[in-house]
Amino acid sequence: MTKPLTAAALAAMLAGCAASAPMISGLPPVQVTASGETQPVGTNRADAADDPAIWVDPANPNRALIVATDKKAGLHVYDLTGKDIAFTQAGLVNNVDVAGDIIVASDRNDGVNAHLAVFRLDAGKPAIVPLGRAAAGTGEAYGLCLKKSAPGQPITAALIVKDGTVRVGTLTLAESAAPSFAVEWEHKIASQSEGCVFDGDTLYVGEEVGGIWELKPNGNAATARLVAPVDNQRLVADVEGLATIDHKGQRYLIASSQGDNAYAVLRLPGVDYIGRFAVAAGAFGATSETDGIEAVAGNFGDAYPDGLFLAQDGDNAPKAQNFKLVRWDQIAAALGL
């Protein structure tokens, strides 16, 4: 007589079935290796490292720092050797971006009402100086990106609420008051979204199970177009971090194809598919399950003479999660750009 399965035995059997399910893989990516990595974030044994941004010194374009989130604790600053040189506690901050010396992060400490956490980077010390929080409407703050603008110009921010609501507006800083965020236009994507990046006035947003959306402002709303769907070839769900970079007079959009540990590269403004790459095992290990990414062109010395690509590494065992640094010229050469 067959004994009935206990709840524990059934759970183990189902887990075994799930573990044996094949991972979906897209088109074969070209392989590159990391040239460096940051020290791990402080929160261990958890999904904690999330999103990086790159600050370039306006007085010395060859100098850059990395600002990155531990989404369970706060913000780190790393130099390009990966050394952790500053940290500030900020609780549940998810995505981060920089505009000049201003750091903005999506603040999830209130799961009902979204906020933008605002800081100033004192790059000389270095230190992260809190400036306050700006209310940003209802919902759980999730994705965030800033529009690149000239020094002294208003900061345009895009906040992505976890349910797919996109709010774009102006972030205002005042010496004697808390920061404020005024929404200029809004758009609702059907499901959970997070990664975003501006290309001029155009905003690209990653819907995790859907693909990359192109949003163009149209009054207090937006004209939306799905420009790169999840197709299990170029993009495998979840679609996570987005970044842009200039290379030889051409602009490219990069997306984290988290479902198969790869990164898709698309040429702007047509969003034409160019190829895929993966960060394979090397001196600093491979990347996997990447959330946030960032990329910047420039000469940052012998280690990164033609730009830098950053990727969150979801599995940096036995240490806590961290961020991997990759020479952009190696990626460009592998893709034949």
Short mmCIF file of C-alpha atoms in Angstrom, two decimals:
data_model
loop_
_atom_site.label_atom_id
_atom_site.label_comp_id
_atom_site.label_asym_id
_atom_site.label_seq_id
_atom_site.Cartn_x
_atom_site.Cartn_y
_atom_site.Cartn_z
CA MET A 1 0.00 0.00 0.00
CA THR A 2 1.37 3.38 -0.92
CA LYS A 3 1.68 5.74 2.00
CA PRO A 4 0.15 9.19 1.55
CA LEU A 5 2.66 11.99 1.06
CA THR A 6 3.24 14.24 4.01
CA ALA A 7 3.19 18.00 3.42
CA ALA A 8 6.97 18.10 3.86
CA ALA A 9 7.53 15.29 1.38
CA LEU A 10 5.23 16.91 -1.17
CA ALA A 11 7.03 20.24 -0.80
CA ALA A 12 10.40 18.53 -1.29
CA MET A 13 9.15 16.73 -4.39
CA LEU A 14 7.79 19.94 -5.91
CA ALA A 15 11.03 21.75 -5.10
CA GLY A 16 12.96 19.02 -6.86
CA CYS A 17 10.74 19.35 -9.92
CA ALA A 18 11.24 23.11 -9.96
CA ALA A 19 14.99 22.73 -9.58
CA SER A 20 15.17 20.35 -12.53
CA ALA A 21 13.22 22.66 -14.86
CA PRO A 22 15.55 23.93 -17.60
CA MET A 23 16.49 27.60 -17.54
CA ILE A 24 15.33 29.55 -20.59
CA SER A 25 18.29 30.83 -22.57
CA GLY A 26 18.22 33.49 -25.23
CA LEU A 27 20.53 33.91 -28.20
CA PRO A 28 24.10 32.93 -27.26
CA PRO A 29 25.90 35.95 -25.78
CA VAL A 30 29.52 36.85 -26.43
CA GLN A 31 31.68 36.41 -23.33
CA VAL A 32 33.64 39.06 -21.43
CA THR A 33 35.18 39.03 -17.96
CA ALA A 34 35.17 41.58 -15.16
CA SER A 35 38.25 43.69 -14.51
CA GLY A 36 37.27 44.49 -10.94
CA GLU A 37 34.60 44.22 -8.30
CA THR A 38 33.41 46.22 -5.33
CA GLN A 39 33.65 45.08 -1.78
CA PRO A 40 30.42 43.31 -0.78
CA VAL A 41 27.51 45.27 0.63
CA GLY A 42 27.03 45.08 4.38
CA THR A 43 23.84 43.01 4.35
CA ASN A 44 24.88 39.37 4.07
CA ARG A 45 22.90 36.26 3.10
CA ALA A 46 20.17 38.33 1.43
CA ASP A 47 19.09 39.92 -1.82
CA ALA A 48 20.56 43.29 -0.85
CA ALA A 49 22.84 44.88 -3.47
CA ASP A 50 20.63 46.40 -6.12
CA ASP A 51 21.55 49.39 -8.28
CA PRO A 52 24.72 51.35 -9.12
CA ALA A 53 25.32 54.84 -10.48
CA ILE A 54 28.53 56.52 -11.60
CA TRP A 55 29.66 60.02 -10.58
CA VAL A 56 32.25 61.63 -12.86
CA ASP A 57 34.32 64.44 -11.36
CA PRO A 58 33.51 67.62 -13.34
CA ALA A 59 36.94 69.04 -12.45
CA ASN A 60 38.74 65.86 -13.50
CA PRO A 61 36.84 63.75 -16.06
CA ASN A 62 39.33 60.91 -15.56
CA ARG A 63 38.12 60.43 -11.99
CA ALA A 64 34.91 58.59 -11.14
CA LEU A 65 33.20 57.11 -8.11
CA ILE A 66 30.49 54.47 -7.81
CA VAL A 67 27.35 55.10 -5.77
CA ALA A 68 25.33 51.96 -5.08
CA THR A 69 22.47 50.74 -2.94
CA ASP A 70 22.24 48.09 -0.27
CA LYS A 71 18.47 48.05 -0.48
CA LYS A 72 18.12 46.82 3.09
CA ALA A 73 20.47 49.34 4.68
CA GLY A 74 21.58 52.40 2.72
CA LEU A 75 24.07 53.82 0.21
CA HIS A 76 27.72 52.98 -0.46
CA VAL A 77 30.41 54.91 -2.31
CA TYR A 78 33.21 52.90 -3.94
CA ASP A 79 36.30 53.98 -5.83
CA LEU A 80 37.20 52.28 -9.10
CA THR A 81 39.39 49.76 -7.31
CA GLY A 82 36.17 48.61 -5.62
CA LYS A 83 37.11 49.88 -2.18
CA ASP A 84 34.15 50.91 -0.01
CA ILE A 85 35.03 54.49 0.96
CA ALA A 86 31.76 55.85 2.36
CA PHE A 87 28.39 54.64 3.61
CA THR A 88 25.24 56.22 4.96
CA GLN A 89 22.32 54.45 6.56
CA ALA A 90 19.09 55.11 4.68
CA GLY A 91 17.01 52.00 5.26
CA LEU A 92 15.12 50.57 2.30
CA VAL A 93 16.48 52.40 -0.74
CA ASN A 94 16.18 50.60 -4.05
CA ASN A 95 17.42 52.36 -7.20
CA VAL A 96 19.86 55.27 -7.33
CA ASP A 97 21.13 57.88 -9.77
CA VAL A 98 23.31 60.99 -9.68
CA ALA A 99 23.02 64.48 -11.19
CA GLY A 100 26.05 66.64 -10.53
CA ASP A 101 26.79 66.16 -6.83
CA ILE A 102 23.16 65.23 -6.02
CA ILE A 103 22.30 61.61 -5.28
CA VAL A 104 18.67 60.49 -5.50
CA ALA A 105 17.34 57.09 -4.47
CA SER A 106 13.88 55.53 -4.55
CA ASP A 107 12.83 55.29 -0.90
CA ARG A 108 10.77 52.22 0.08
CA ASN A 109 10.72 52.83 3.83
CA ASP A 110 7.02 53.67 3.58
CA GLY A 111 5.42 50.89 1.55
CA VAL A 112 2.20 52.88 1.10
CA ASN A 113 3.57 56.26 0.04
CA ALA A 114 6.53 56.71 -2.28
CA HIS A 115 9.41 59.07 -1.55
CA LEU A 116 12.66 60.19 -3.15
CA ALA A 117 15.61 60.16 -0.75
CA VAL A 118 18.01 62.99 -1.62
CA PHE A 119 21.68 63.32 -0.68
CA ARG A 120 24.70 65.39 -1.59
CA LEU A 121 27.97 63.68 -2.48
CA ASP A 122 30.95 65.29 -0.80
CA ALA A 123 33.52 63.70 -3.08
CA GLY A 124 36.47 65.31 -1.34
CA LYS A 125 36.01 63.53 2.00
CA PRO A 126 34.20 61.38 0.65
CA ALA A 127 30.82 61.43 2.40
CA ILE A 128 27.12 61.16 1.62
CA VAL A 129 25.15 64.02 3.19
CA PRO A 130 21.39 63.50 3.65
CA LEU A 131 19.24 66.40 2.36
CA GLY A 132 15.79 64.98 3.11
CA ARG A 133 12.94 63.10 1.46
CA ALA A 134 10.50 64.27 -1.19
CA ALA A 135 6.97 62.86 -1.24
CA ALA A 136 6.17 61.26 -4.61
CA GLY A 137 2.57 60.01 -4.38
CA THR A 138 1.04 56.73 -3.33
CA GLY A 139 2.55 53.29 -3.90
CA GLU A 140 5.83 51.55 -3.14
CA ALA A 141 8.81 53.41 -4.63
CA TYR A 142 10.84 51.05 -6.80
CA GLY A 143 12.67 52.24 -9.92
CA LEU A 144 14.35 55.61 -10.36
CA CYS A 145 16.48 57.47 -12.86
CA LEU A 146 17.50 61.08 -13.50
CA LYS A 147 17.67 63.02 -16.75
CA LYS A 148 21.15 64.32 -17.52
CA SER A 149 21.17 68.12 -17.39
CA ALA A 150 23.61 71.01 -17.23
CA PRO A 151 24.91 72.08 -13.79
CA GLY A 152 22.50 74.41 -12.04
CA GLN A 153 19.50 73.24 -14.08
CA PRO A 154 16.41 71.70 -12.45
CA ILE A 155 16.63 67.95 -11.87
CA THR A 156 14.13 65.84 -13.78
CA ALA A 157 13.45 62.51 -12.07
CA ALA A 158 11.47 59.45 -13.10
CA LEU A 159 10.02 57.38 -10.28
CA ILE A 160 8.67 53.90 -11.06
CA VAL A 161 6.14 52.60 -8.55
CA LYS A 162 6.23 48.84 -8.13
CA ASP A 163 2.84 48.36 -9.83
CA GLY A 164 4.15 49.93 -13.05
CA THR A 165 3.06 53.53 -12.47
CA VAL A 166 5.63 55.93 -13.94
CA ARG A 167 5.83 59.49 -12.56
CA VAL A 168 8.15 62.03 -14.16
CA GLY A 169 8.65 65.45 -12.65
CA THR A 170 10.95 68.11 -11.27
CA LEU A 171 12.92 67.66 -8.06
CA THR A 172 13.46 70.98 -6.28
CA LEU A 173 16.07 71.52 -3.58
CA ALA A 174 15.94 74.38 -1.10
CA GLU A 175 18.39 75.30 1.64
CA SER A 176 15.73 75.90 4.30
CA ALA A 177 13.15 73.26 3.33
CA ALA A 178 12.85 69.60 2.51
CA PRO A 179 13.20 68.59 -1.15
CA SER A 180 9.98 68.55 -3.18
CA PHE A 181 8.88 66.58 -6.24
CA ALA A 182 6.30 67.98 -8.67
CA VAL A 183 4.88 65.43 -11.14
CA GLU A 184 4.69 66.70 -14.72
CA TRP A 185 3.42 63.57 -16.47
CA GLU A 186 2.39 60.05 -15.56
CA HIS A 187 1.87 56.73 -17.33
CA LYS A 188 0.73 53.30 -16.16
CA ILE A 189 2.53 50.17 -17.42
CA ALA A 190 0.50 46.97 -17.01
CA SER A 191 2.71 45.14 -14.53
CA GLN A 192 5.74 45.39 -12.22
CA SER A 193 8.44 47.63 -13.66
CA GLU A 194 11.72 48.94 -12.31
CA GLY A 195 14.69 49.75 -14.56
CA CYS A 196 14.64 53.08 -16.36
CA VAL A 197 16.94 55.46 -18.21
CA PHE A 198 16.50 58.76 -20.03
CA ASP A 199 17.68 59.46 -23.56
CA GLY A 200 16.98 63.17 -23.88
CA ASP A 201 13.25 63.61 -23.22
CA THR A 202 12.54 59.96 -24.06
CA LEU A 203 12.28 57.57 -21.11
CA TYR A 204 12.92 53.84 -21.44
CA VAL A 205 11.32 51.63 -18.77
CA GLY A 206 11.76 47.92 -18.20
CA GLU A 207 8.55 45.98 -17.54
CA GLU A 208 9.94 42.87 -15.89
CA VAL A 209 7.82 40.27 -17.70
CA GLY A 210 6.93 42.41 -20.73
CA GLY A 211 10.01 44.13 -22.12
CA ILE A 212 11.33 47.64 -22.70
CA TRP A 213 8.88 50.51 -23.16
CA GLU A 214 9.66 53.80 -24.86
CA LEU A 215 7.75 56.68 -23.24
CA LYS A 216 7.57 60.13 -24.81
CA PRO A 217 5.87 62.95 -22.87
CA ASN A 218 2.54 64.10 -24.27
CA GLY A 219 1.03 66.76 -22.01
CA ASN A 220 0.41 65.27 -18.58
CA ALA A 221 0.62 61.72 -19.98
CA ALA A 222 2.90 59.86 -22.39
CA THR A 223 2.90 58.15 -25.76
CA ALA A 224 4.03 54.58 -25.06
CA ARG A 225 5.50 51.94 -27.37
CA LEU A 226 6.84 48.48 -26.54
CA VAL A 227 10.15 48.59 -28.42
CA ALA A 228 11.87 45.41 -27.16
CA PRO A 229 9.52 42.67 -25.94
CA VAL A 230 10.56 39.70 -23.86
CA ASP A 231 11.00 37.10 -26.60
CA ASN A 232 13.32 34.55 -24.95
CA GLN A 233 15.87 35.39 -27.61
CA ARG A 234 17.07 38.94 -27.07
CA LEU A 235 15.43 39.41 -23.67
CA VAL A 236 14.57 36.76 -21.10
CA ALA A 237 12.39 37.81 -18.14
CA ASP A 238 12.94 39.47 -15.86
CA VAL A 239 13.99 42.65 -17.64
CA GLU A 240 15.85 44.58 -14.96
CA GLY A 241 18.42 47.40 -15.11
CA LEU A 242 18.75 49.76 -18.09
CA ALA A 243 21.69 52.00 -19.05
CA THR A 244 22.93 54.01 -22.02
CA ILE A 245 26.43 54.71 -23.32
CA ASP A 246 28.00 56.61 -26.23
CA HIS A 247 30.55 54.81 -28.40
CA LYS A 248 32.19 56.20 -31.55
CA GLY A 249 29.43 58.73 -32.06
CA GLN A 250 26.66 56.20 -31.57
CA ARG A 251 24.38 55.80 -28.56
CA TYR A 252 23.44 52.37 -27.20
CA LEU A 253 20.86 51.07 -24.74
CA ILE A 254 21.87 48.15 -22.51
CA ALA A 255 19.37 45.95 -20.65
CA SER A 256 19.80 43.28 -18.01
CA SER A 257 18.24 40.06 -19.33
CA GLN A 258 18.11 38.63 -15.84
CA GLY A 259 16.43 35.36 -16.76
CA ASP A 260 19.53 34.02 -18.50
CA ASN A 261 22.29 36.13 -16.91
CA ALA A 262 22.99 38.18 -20.03
CA TYR A 263 22.82 41.79 -21.26
CA ALA A 264 21.16 42.93 -24.48
CA VAL A 265 22.58 45.87 -26.46
CA LEU A 266 20.34 47.99 -28.72
CA ARG A 267 21.25 50.92 -30.95
CA LEU A 268 19.39 54.19 -30.39
CA PRO A 269 17.27 55.95 -31.44
CA GLY A 270 15.77 53.10 -33.46
CA VAL A 271 16.17 50.55 -30.62
CA ASP A 272 17.74 48.15 -33.11
CA TYR A 273 19.06 44.90 -31.64
CA ILE A 274 22.86 44.65 -31.87
CA GLY A 275 23.81 41.66 -29.73
CA ARG A 276 24.16 40.20 -26.26
CA PHE A 277 27.03 39.70 -23.85
CA ALA A 278 27.57 37.89 -20.57
CA VAL A 279 30.14 38.44 -17.83
CA ALA A 280 31.78 35.03 -17.52
CA ALA A 281 33.89 33.57 -14.75
CA GLY A 282 37.33 35.13 -14.51
CA ALA A 283 39.54 36.65 -11.86
CA PHE A 284 36.49 38.28 -10.23
CA GLY A 285 33.79 35.73 -11.02
CA ALA A 286 30.78 35.78 -13.31
CA THR A 287 27.63 37.85 -12.84
CA SER A 288 24.20 36.33 -12.44
CA GLU A 289 20.64 37.45 -11.68
CA THR A 290 21.65 41.06 -12.30
CA ASP A 291 19.34 43.80 -11.08
CA GLY A 292 20.81 47.26 -11.67
CA ILE A 293 23.41 48.20 -14.27
CA GLU A 294 25.21 51.39 -15.30
CA ALA A 295 27.59 52.43 -18.06
CA VAL A 296 29.66 55.52 -18.77
CA ALA A 297 32.03 56.52 -21.55
CA GLY A 298 35.36 58.16 -20.81
CA ASN A 299 38.99 57.55 -19.96
CA PHE A 300 39.33 56.45 -16.36
CA GLY A 301 42.97 55.45 -16.48
CA ASP A 302 44.72 52.27 -17.53
CA ALA A 303 42.10 50.04 -15.89
CA TYR A 304 39.17 51.56 -17.84
CA PRO A 305 40.58 53.59 -20.74
CA ASP A 306 37.42 53.69 -22.84
CA GLY A 307 34.56 53.59 -20.39
CA LEU A 308 33.06 51.34 -17.77
CA PHE A 309 30.13 48.95 -17.41
CA LEU A 310 28.80 48.08 -13.93
CA ALA A 311 26.54 45.15 -13.04
CA GLN A 312 25.02 44.03 -9.77
CA ASP A 313 25.97 40.43 -9.06
CA GLY A 314 23.12 38.49 -7.51
CA ASP A 315 25.34 35.57 -6.44
CA ASN A 316 28.73 36.49 -5.03
CA ALA A 317 28.91 33.49 -2.68
CA PRO A 318 30.34 32.89 -0.19
CA LYS A 319 30.43 36.68 0.32
CA ALA A 320 27.52 39.10 0.19
CA GLN A 321 26.33 40.48 -3.12
CA ASN A 322 28.43 43.13 -4.86
CA PHE A 323 28.98 44.95 -8.17
CA LYS A 324 31.30 43.89 -11.00
CA LEU A 325 33.30 46.36 -13.13
CA VAL A 326 33.90 45.60 -16.82
CA ARG A 327 35.99 47.49 -19.37
CA TRP A 328 33.64 48.91 -21.98
CA ASP A 329 36.23 48.55 -24.77
CA GLN A 330 36.23 44.78 -24.19
CA ILE A 331 32.45 44.64 -24.52
CA ALA A 332 32.52 46.81 -27.65
CA ALA A 333 35.21 44.65 -29.24
CA ALA A 334 33.36 41.42 -28.42
CA LEU A 335 30.22 42.82 -30.07
CA GLY A 336 32.10 44.28 -33.03
CA LEU A 337 30.90 47.82 -32.36
#
